[in-house]
């Protein structure tokens, strides 16, 4: 009887070559065929390989996320630094504006010099306003960049490079403006010190 069952099973398996080895599609006989034919082992090896690939990709994405967060922090700190420098420059500019507007300026500086100084003051104030607007825009973009990368666990989007480039340009412009403001302020201090 036992031999009969073994022979019957082998004959059934041999006759069912077109039956899938996936038990979800081939049923019990397909499952037996998968075990006997080694299909399950092949499928397990293939699935383990896919899992290993996904784990490796996940590790790369986690590393990129850490890099992105570091970049985002760096960009945020640079924007904050520019904002602080702008505030300092604005205070110097406000002091020189107050000095030029005083009665003492009218008495000590001739009209043409005062007019030229006020024009320079206006140019510098316009630059400061432009820089402030650019800085606010950079802060907004950095915030959007931060939200996108933290919500989706994305890698660094292409916009990051453009943001860093604009940040460098803004930093350079801010430094030049701060130098111009310092020169302007020193000139005003010098004019008032002479008289």
PDB file of C-alpha atoms in Angstrom:
ATOM      1  CA  UNK A   1       0.000   0.000   0.000  1.00  0.00           C
ATOM      2  CA  UNK A   2       2.808   2.325   0.893  1.00  0.00           C
ATOM      3  CA  UNK A   3       4.619   1.661  -2.334  1.00  0.00           C
ATOM      4  CA  UNK A   4       1.422   2.259  -4.204  1.00  0.00           C
ATOM      5  CA  UNK A   5       1.036   5.722  -2.599  1.00  0.00           C
ATOM      6  CA  UNK A   6       4.620   6.678  -3.429  1.00  0.00           C
ATOM      7  CA  UNK A   7       4.274   5.506  -7.018  1.00  0.00           C
ATOM      8  CA  UNK A   8       0.905   7.250  -7.336  1.00  0.00           C
ATOM      9  CA  UNK A   9       2.339  10.464  -5.961  1.00  0.00           C
ATOM     10  CA  UNK A  10       5.266  10.340  -8.374  1.00  0.00           C
ATOM     11  CA  UNK A  11       2.950   9.645 -11.306  1.00  0.00           C
ATOM     12  CA  UNK A  12       0.630  12.481 -10.300  1.00  0.00           C
ATOM     13  CA  UNK A  13       3.564  14.859  -9.956  1.00  0.00           C
ATOM     14  CA  UNK A  14       4.990  13.777 -13.280  1.00  0.00           C
ATOM     15  CA  UNK A  15       1.603  14.189 -14.947  1.00  0.00           C
ATOM     16  CA  UNK A  16       1.178  17.653 -13.461  1.00  0.00           C
ATOM     17  CA  UNK A  17       4.176  19.343 -15.034  1.00  0.00           C
ATOM     18  CA  UNK A  18       2.002  22.236 -16.104  1.00  0.00           C
ATOM     19  CA  UNK A  19       0.785  22.890 -12.552  1.00  0.00           C
ATOM     20  CA  UNK A  20       2.348  25.889 -10.824  1.00  0.00           C
ATOM     21  CA  UNK A  21       4.703  25.253  -7.929  1.00  0.00           C
ATOM     22  CA  UNK A  22       3.155  28.209  -6.125  1.00  0.00           C
ATOM     23  CA  UNK A  23       0.642  26.775  -3.632  1.00  0.00           C
ATOM     24  CA  UNK A  24      -1.540  29.868  -4.091  1.00  0.00           C
ATOM     25  CA  UNK A  25      -2.063  28.896  -7.739  1.00  0.00           C
ATOM     26  CA  UNK A  26      -1.231  25.194  -7.918  1.00  0.00           C
ATOM     27  CA  UNK A  27      -2.873  24.072  -4.699  1.00  0.00           C
ATOM     28  CA  UNK A  28      -1.710  21.105  -2.695  1.00  0.00           C
ATOM     29  CA  UNK A  29      -0.241  19.247  -5.657  1.00  0.00           C
ATOM     30  CA  UNK A  30       1.595  22.381  -6.798  1.00  0.00           C
ATOM     31  CA  UNK A  31       2.966  22.757  -3.270  1.00  0.00           C
ATOM     32  CA  UNK A  32       4.220  19.158  -3.250  1.00  0.00           C
ATOM     33  CA  UNK A  33       5.776  19.681  -6.647  1.00  0.00           C
ATOM     34  CA  UNK A  34       7.513  22.848  -5.361  1.00  0.00           C
ATOM     35  CA  UNK A  35       8.947  21.039  -2.337  1.00  0.00           C
ATOM     36  CA  UNK A  36      10.112  18.007  -4.297  1.00  0.00           C
ATOM     37  CA  UNK A  37      11.456  19.983  -7.271  1.00  0.00           C
ATOM     38  CA  UNK A  38      13.366  22.538  -5.183  1.00  0.00           C
ATOM     39  CA  UNK A  39      11.320  25.494  -6.439  1.00  0.00           C
ATOM     40  CA  UNK A  40      10.667  26.728  -2.892  1.00  0.00           C
ATOM     41  CA  UNK A  41      14.364  26.865  -2.134  1.00  0.00           C
ATOM     42  CA  UNK A  42      15.024  28.825  -5.334  1.00  0.00           C
ATOM     43  CA  UNK A  43      12.190  31.214  -4.525  1.00  0.00           C
ATOM     44  CA  UNK A  44      13.486  31.692  -0.957  1.00  0.00           C
ATOM     45  CA  UNK A  45      17.000  32.475  -2.240  1.00  0.00           C
ATOM     46  CA  UNK A  46      15.561  34.950  -4.759  1.00  0.00           C
ATOM     47  CA  UNK A  47      13.392  36.658  -2.134  1.00  0.00           C
ATOM     48  CA  UNK A  48      16.302  36.829   0.327  1.00  0.00           C
ATOM     49  CA  UNK A  49      18.398  38.446  -2.409  1.00  0.00           C
ATOM     50  CA  UNK A  50      15.649  41.031  -2.977  1.00  0.00           C
ATOM     51  CA  UNK A  51      15.435  41.697   0.779  1.00  0.00           C
ATOM     52  CA  UNK A  52      19.218  42.166   0.942  1.00  0.00           C
ATOM     53  CA  UNK A  53      19.092  44.626  -1.980  1.00  0.00           C
ATOM     54  CA  UNK A  54      16.280  46.572  -0.321  1.00  0.00           C
ATOM     55  CA  UNK A  55      18.191  46.665   2.980  1.00  0.00           C
ATOM     56  CA  UNK A  56      21.289  47.983   1.183  1.00  0.00           C
ATOM     57  CA  UNK A  57      19.196  50.626  -0.590  1.00  0.00           C
ATOM     58  CA  UNK A  58      17.565  51.567   2.714  1.00  0.00           C
ATOM     59  CA  UNK A  59      21.011  52.004   4.309  1.00  0.00           C
ATOM     60  CA  UNK A  60      22.083  54.283   1.442  1.00  0.00           C
ATOM     61  CA  UNK A  61      18.891  56.333   1.760  1.00  0.00           C
ATOM     62  CA  UNK A  62      19.384  56.678   5.522  1.00  0.00           C
ATOM     63  CA  UNK A  63      22.947  57.880   4.940  1.00  0.00           C
ATOM     64  CA  UNK A  64      21.734  60.407   2.367  1.00  0.00           C
ATOM     65  CA  UNK A  65      19.043  61.567   4.783  1.00  0.00           C
ATOM     66  CA  UNK A  66      21.685  62.228   7.440  1.00  0.00           C
ATOM     67  CA  UNK A  67      23.755  64.139   4.855  1.00  0.00           C
ATOM     68  CA  UNK A  68      20.662  66.098   3.799  1.00  0.00           C
ATOM     69  CA  UNK A  69      19.842  67.000   7.400  1.00  0.00           C
ATOM     70  CA  UNK A  70      23.437  68.138   7.938  1.00  0.00           C
ATOM     71  CA  UNK A  71      23.294  70.268   4.766  1.00  0.00           C
ATOM     72  CA  UNK A  72      19.932  71.680   5.813  1.00  0.00           C
ATOM     73  CA  UNK A  73      21.312  72.627   9.232  1.00  0.00           C
ATOM     74  CA  UNK A  74      24.351  74.254   7.607  1.00  0.00           C
ATOM     75  CA  UNK A  75      22.182  76.263   5.209  1.00  0.00           C
ATOM     76  CA  UNK A  76      19.905  77.358   8.065  1.00  0.00           C
ATOM     77  CA  UNK A  77      22.887  78.500  10.141  1.00  0.00           C
ATOM     78  CA  UNK A  78      24.333  80.447   7.208  1.00  0.00           C
ATOM     79  CA  UNK A  79      20.994  82.185   6.628  1.00  0.00           C
ATOM     80  CA  UNK A  80      20.749  83.031  10.335  1.00  0.00           C
ATOM     81  CA  UNK A  81      24.302  84.403  10.255  1.00  0.00           C
ATOM     82  CA  UNK A  82      23.470  86.611   7.259  1.00  0.00           C
ATOM     83  CA  UNK A  83      20.330  87.826   9.057  1.00  0.00           C
ATOM     84  CA  UNK A  84      22.357  88.782  12.134  1.00  0.00           C
ATOM     85  CA  UNK A  85      24.939  90.595  10.015  1.00  0.00           C
ATOM     86  CA  UNK A  86      22.122  92.432   8.253  1.00  0.00           C
ATOM     87  CA  UNK A  87      20.730  93.559  11.616  1.00  0.00           C
ATOM     88  CA  UNK A  88      24.135  94.854  12.662  1.00  0.00           C
ATOM     89  CA  UNK A  89      24.562  96.705   9.362  1.00  0.00           C
ATOM     90  CA  UNK A  90      21.051  98.115   9.680  1.00  0.00           C
ATOM     91  CA  UNK A  91      21.887  99.491  13.145  1.00  0.00           C
ATOM     92  CA  UNK A  92      25.021 101.202  11.796  1.00  0.00           C
ATOM     93  CA  UNK A  93      22.990 102.623   8.923  1.00  0.00           C
ATOM     94  CA  UNK A  94      20.288 103.849  11.308  1.00  0.00           C
ATOM     95  CA  UNK A  95      22.914 105.607  13.441  1.00  0.00           C
ATOM     96  CA  UNK A  96      24.400 107.386  10.430  1.00  0.00           C
ATOM     97  CA  UNK A  97      20.909 108.359   9.201  1.00  0.00           C
ATOM     98  CA  UNK A  98      20.122 109.873  12.598  1.00  0.00           C
ATOM     99  CA  UNK A  99      23.419 111.769  12.598  1.00  0.00           C
ATOM    100  CA  UNK A 100      22.863 113.107   9.071  1.00  0.00           C
ATOM    101  CA  UNK A 101      19.326 114.183   9.927  1.00  0.00           C
ATOM    102  CA  UNK A 102      20.402 116.105  12.989  1.00  0.00           C
ATOM    103  CA  UNK A 103      20.717 119.891  13.140  1.00  0.00           C
ATOM    104  CA  UNK A 104      24.406 119.423  13.745  1.00  0.00           C
ATOM    105  CA  UNK A 105      24.781 117.973  10.233  1.00  0.00           C
ATOM    106  CA  UNK A 106      23.194 121.056   8.694  1.00  0.00           C
ATOM    107  CA  UNK A 107      25.632 123.267  10.577  1.00  0.00           C
ATOM    108  CA  UNK A 108      28.820 121.262  10.062  1.00  0.00           C
ATOM    109  CA  UNK A 109      28.545 119.871   6.538  1.00  0.00           C
ATOM    110  CA  UNK A 110      28.037 121.919   3.374  1.00  0.00           C
ATOM    111  CA  UNK A 111      24.875 121.302   1.423  1.00  0.00           C
ATOM    112  CA  UNK A 112      26.479 119.461  -1.491  1.00  0.00           C
ATOM    113  CA  UNK A 113      28.357 117.044   0.798  1.00  0.00           C
ATOM    114  CA  UNK A 114      25.223 116.485   2.867  1.00  0.00           C
ATOM    115  CA  UNK A 115      23.242 115.764  -0.320  1.00  0.00           C
ATOM    116  CA  UNK A 116      25.874 113.257  -1.526  1.00  0.00           C
ATOM    117  CA  UNK A 117      25.938 111.562   1.874  1.00  0.00           C
ATOM    118  CA  UNK A 118      22.158 111.297   1.932  1.00  0.00           C
ATOM    119  CA  UNK A 119      22.164 109.789  -1.582  1.00  0.00           C
ATOM    120  CA  UNK A 120      24.724 107.218  -0.472  1.00  0.00           C
ATOM    121  CA  UNK A 121      22.606 106.583   2.607  1.00  0.00           C
ATOM    122  CA  UNK A 122      19.582 105.959   0.359  1.00  0.00           C
ATOM    123  CA  UNK A 123      21.560 103.598  -1.900  1.00  0.00           C
ATOM    124  CA  UNK A 124      22.730 101.615   1.108  1.00  0.00           C
ATOM    125  CA  UNK A 125      19.221 101.468   2.561  1.00  0.00           C
ATOM    126  CA  UNK A 126      17.920 100.138  -0.774  1.00  0.00           C
ATOM    127  CA  UNK A 127      20.661  97.492  -0.779  1.00  0.00           C
ATOM    128  CA  UNK A 128      19.759  96.560   2.789  1.00  0.00           C
ATOM    129  CA  UNK A 129      16.101  96.225   1.858  1.00  0.00           C
ATOM    130  CA  UNK A 130      16.985  94.041  -1.133  1.00  0.00           C
ATOM    131  CA  UNK A 131      19.239  91.882   1.027  1.00  0.00           C
ATOM    132  CA  UNK A 132      16.550  91.550   3.674  1.00  0.00           C
ATOM    133  CA  UNK A 133      14.024  90.434   1.060  1.00  0.00           C
ATOM    134  CA  UNK A 134      16.477  87.914  -0.410  1.00  0.00           C
ATOM    135  CA  UNK A 135      17.261  86.594   3.068  1.00  0.00           C
ATOM    136  CA  UNK A 136      13.567  86.190   3.882  1.00  0.00           C
ATOM    137  CA  UNK A 137      13.101  84.325   0.576  1.00  0.00           C
ATOM    138  CA  UNK A 138      16.082  82.084   1.383  1.00  0.00           C
ATOM    139  CA  UNK A 139      14.626  81.346   4.814  1.00  0.00           C
ATOM    140  CA  UNK A 140      11.308  80.445   3.215  1.00  0.00           C
ATOM    141  CA  UNK A 141      12.979  78.167   0.650  1.00  0.00           C
ATOM    142  CA  UNK A 142      15.133  76.558   3.340  1.00  0.00           C
ATOM    143  CA  UNK A 143      12.018  75.873   5.398  1.00  0.00           C
ATOM    144  CA  UNK A 144      10.273  74.314   2.383  1.00  0.00           C
ATOM    145  CA  UNK A 145      13.412  72.290   1.652  1.00  0.00           C
ATOM    146  CA  UNK A 146      13.474  71.104   5.269  1.00  0.00           C
ATOM    147  CA  UNK A 147       9.804  70.131   5.232  1.00  0.00           C
ATOM    148  CA  UNK A 148      10.119  68.204   1.961  1.00  0.00           C
ATOM    149  CA  UNK A 149      13.199  66.266   2.995  1.00  0.00           C
ATOM    150  CA  UNK A 150      11.969  65.459   6.494  1.00  0.00           C
ATOM    151  CA  UNK A 151       8.455  64.384   5.434  1.00  0.00           C
ATOM    152  CA  UNK A 152       9.385  62.173   2.519  1.00  0.00           C
ATOM    153  CA  UNK A 153      12.817  60.982   3.684  1.00  0.00           C
ATOM    154  CA  UNK A 154      14.032  62.113   0.276  1.00  0.00           C
ATOM    155  CA  UNK A 155      17.559  62.498  -0.854  1.00  0.00           C
ATOM    156  CA  UNK A 156      18.843  65.993  -1.478  1.00  0.00           C
ATOM    157  CA  UNK A 157      16.620  67.533  -4.155  1.00  0.00           C
ATOM    158  CA  UNK A 158      18.221  69.396  -7.062  1.00  0.00           C
ATOM    159  CA  UNK A 159      16.922  72.675  -5.598  1.00  0.00           C
ATOM    160  CA  UNK A 160      19.469  72.362  -2.768  1.00  0.00           C
ATOM    161  CA  UNK A 161      22.353  73.215  -5.103  1.00  0.00           C
ATOM    162  CA  UNK A 162      20.521  76.289  -6.372  1.00  0.00           C
ATOM    163  CA  UNK A 163      19.722  77.282  -2.786  1.00  0.00           C
ATOM    164  CA  UNK A 164      23.373  76.945  -1.765  1.00  0.00           C
ATOM    165  CA  UNK A 165      24.485  78.960  -4.789  1.00  0.00           C
ATOM    166  CA  UNK A 166      22.040  81.769  -3.982  1.00  0.00           C
ATOM    167  CA  UNK A 167      23.133  81.607  -0.347  1.00  0.00           C
ATOM    168  CA  UNK A 168      26.771  82.160  -1.383  1.00  0.00           C
ATOM    169  CA  UNK A 169      25.792  85.061  -3.642  1.00  0.00           C
ATOM    170  CA  UNK A 170      23.722  86.633  -0.876  1.00  0.00           C
ATOM    171  CA  UNK A 171      26.531  86.189   1.616  1.00  0.00           C
ATOM    172  CA  UNK A 172      28.978  87.871  -0.751  1.00  0.00           C
ATOM    173  CA  UNK A 173      26.573  90.756  -1.425  1.00  0.00           C
ATOM    174  CA  UNK A 174      25.917  91.129   2.308  1.00  0.00           C
ATOM    175  CA  UNK A 175      29.645  91.333   3.044  1.00  0.00           C
ATOM    176  CA  UNK A 176      30.173  93.973   0.349  1.00  0.00           C
ATOM    177  CA  UNK A 177      27.202  95.975   1.639  1.00  0.00           C
ATOM    178  CA  UNK A 178      28.485  95.759   5.216  1.00  0.00           C
ATOM    179  CA  UNK A 179      31.859  97.075   4.039  1.00  0.00           C
ATOM    180  CA  UNK A 180      30.159  99.942   2.155  1.00  0.00           C
ATOM    181  CA  UNK A 181      28.112 100.801   5.240  1.00  0.00           C
ATOM    182  CA  UNK A 182      31.232 100.805   7.408  1.00  0.00           C
ATOM    183  CA  UNK A 183      33.001 103.143   4.939  1.00  0.00           C
ATOM    184  CA  UNK A 184      29.954 105.412   4.840  1.00  0.00           C
ATOM    185  CA  UNK A 185      29.718 105.463   8.618  1.00  0.00           C
ATOM    186  CA  UNK A 186      33.454 106.138   8.989  1.00  0.00           C
ATOM    187  CA  UNK A 187      33.192 109.043   6.518  1.00  0.00           C
ATOM    188  CA  UNK A 188      30.321 110.572   8.472  1.00  0.00           C
ATOM    189  CA  UNK A 189      32.184 110.116  11.757  1.00  0.00           C
ATOM    190  CA  UNK A 190      35.246 111.711  10.173  1.00  0.00           C
ATOM    191  CA  UNK A 191      33.258 114.717   8.904  1.00  0.00           C
ATOM    192  CA  UNK A 192      31.721 115.316  12.304  1.00  0.00           C
ATOM    193  CA  UNK A 193      35.038 114.875  14.069  1.00  0.00           C
ATOM    194  CA  UNK A 194      36.736 117.552  11.885  1.00  0.00           C
ATOM    195  CA  UNK A 195      34.220 120.279  12.617  1.00  0.00           C
TER     196      UNK A 195
END
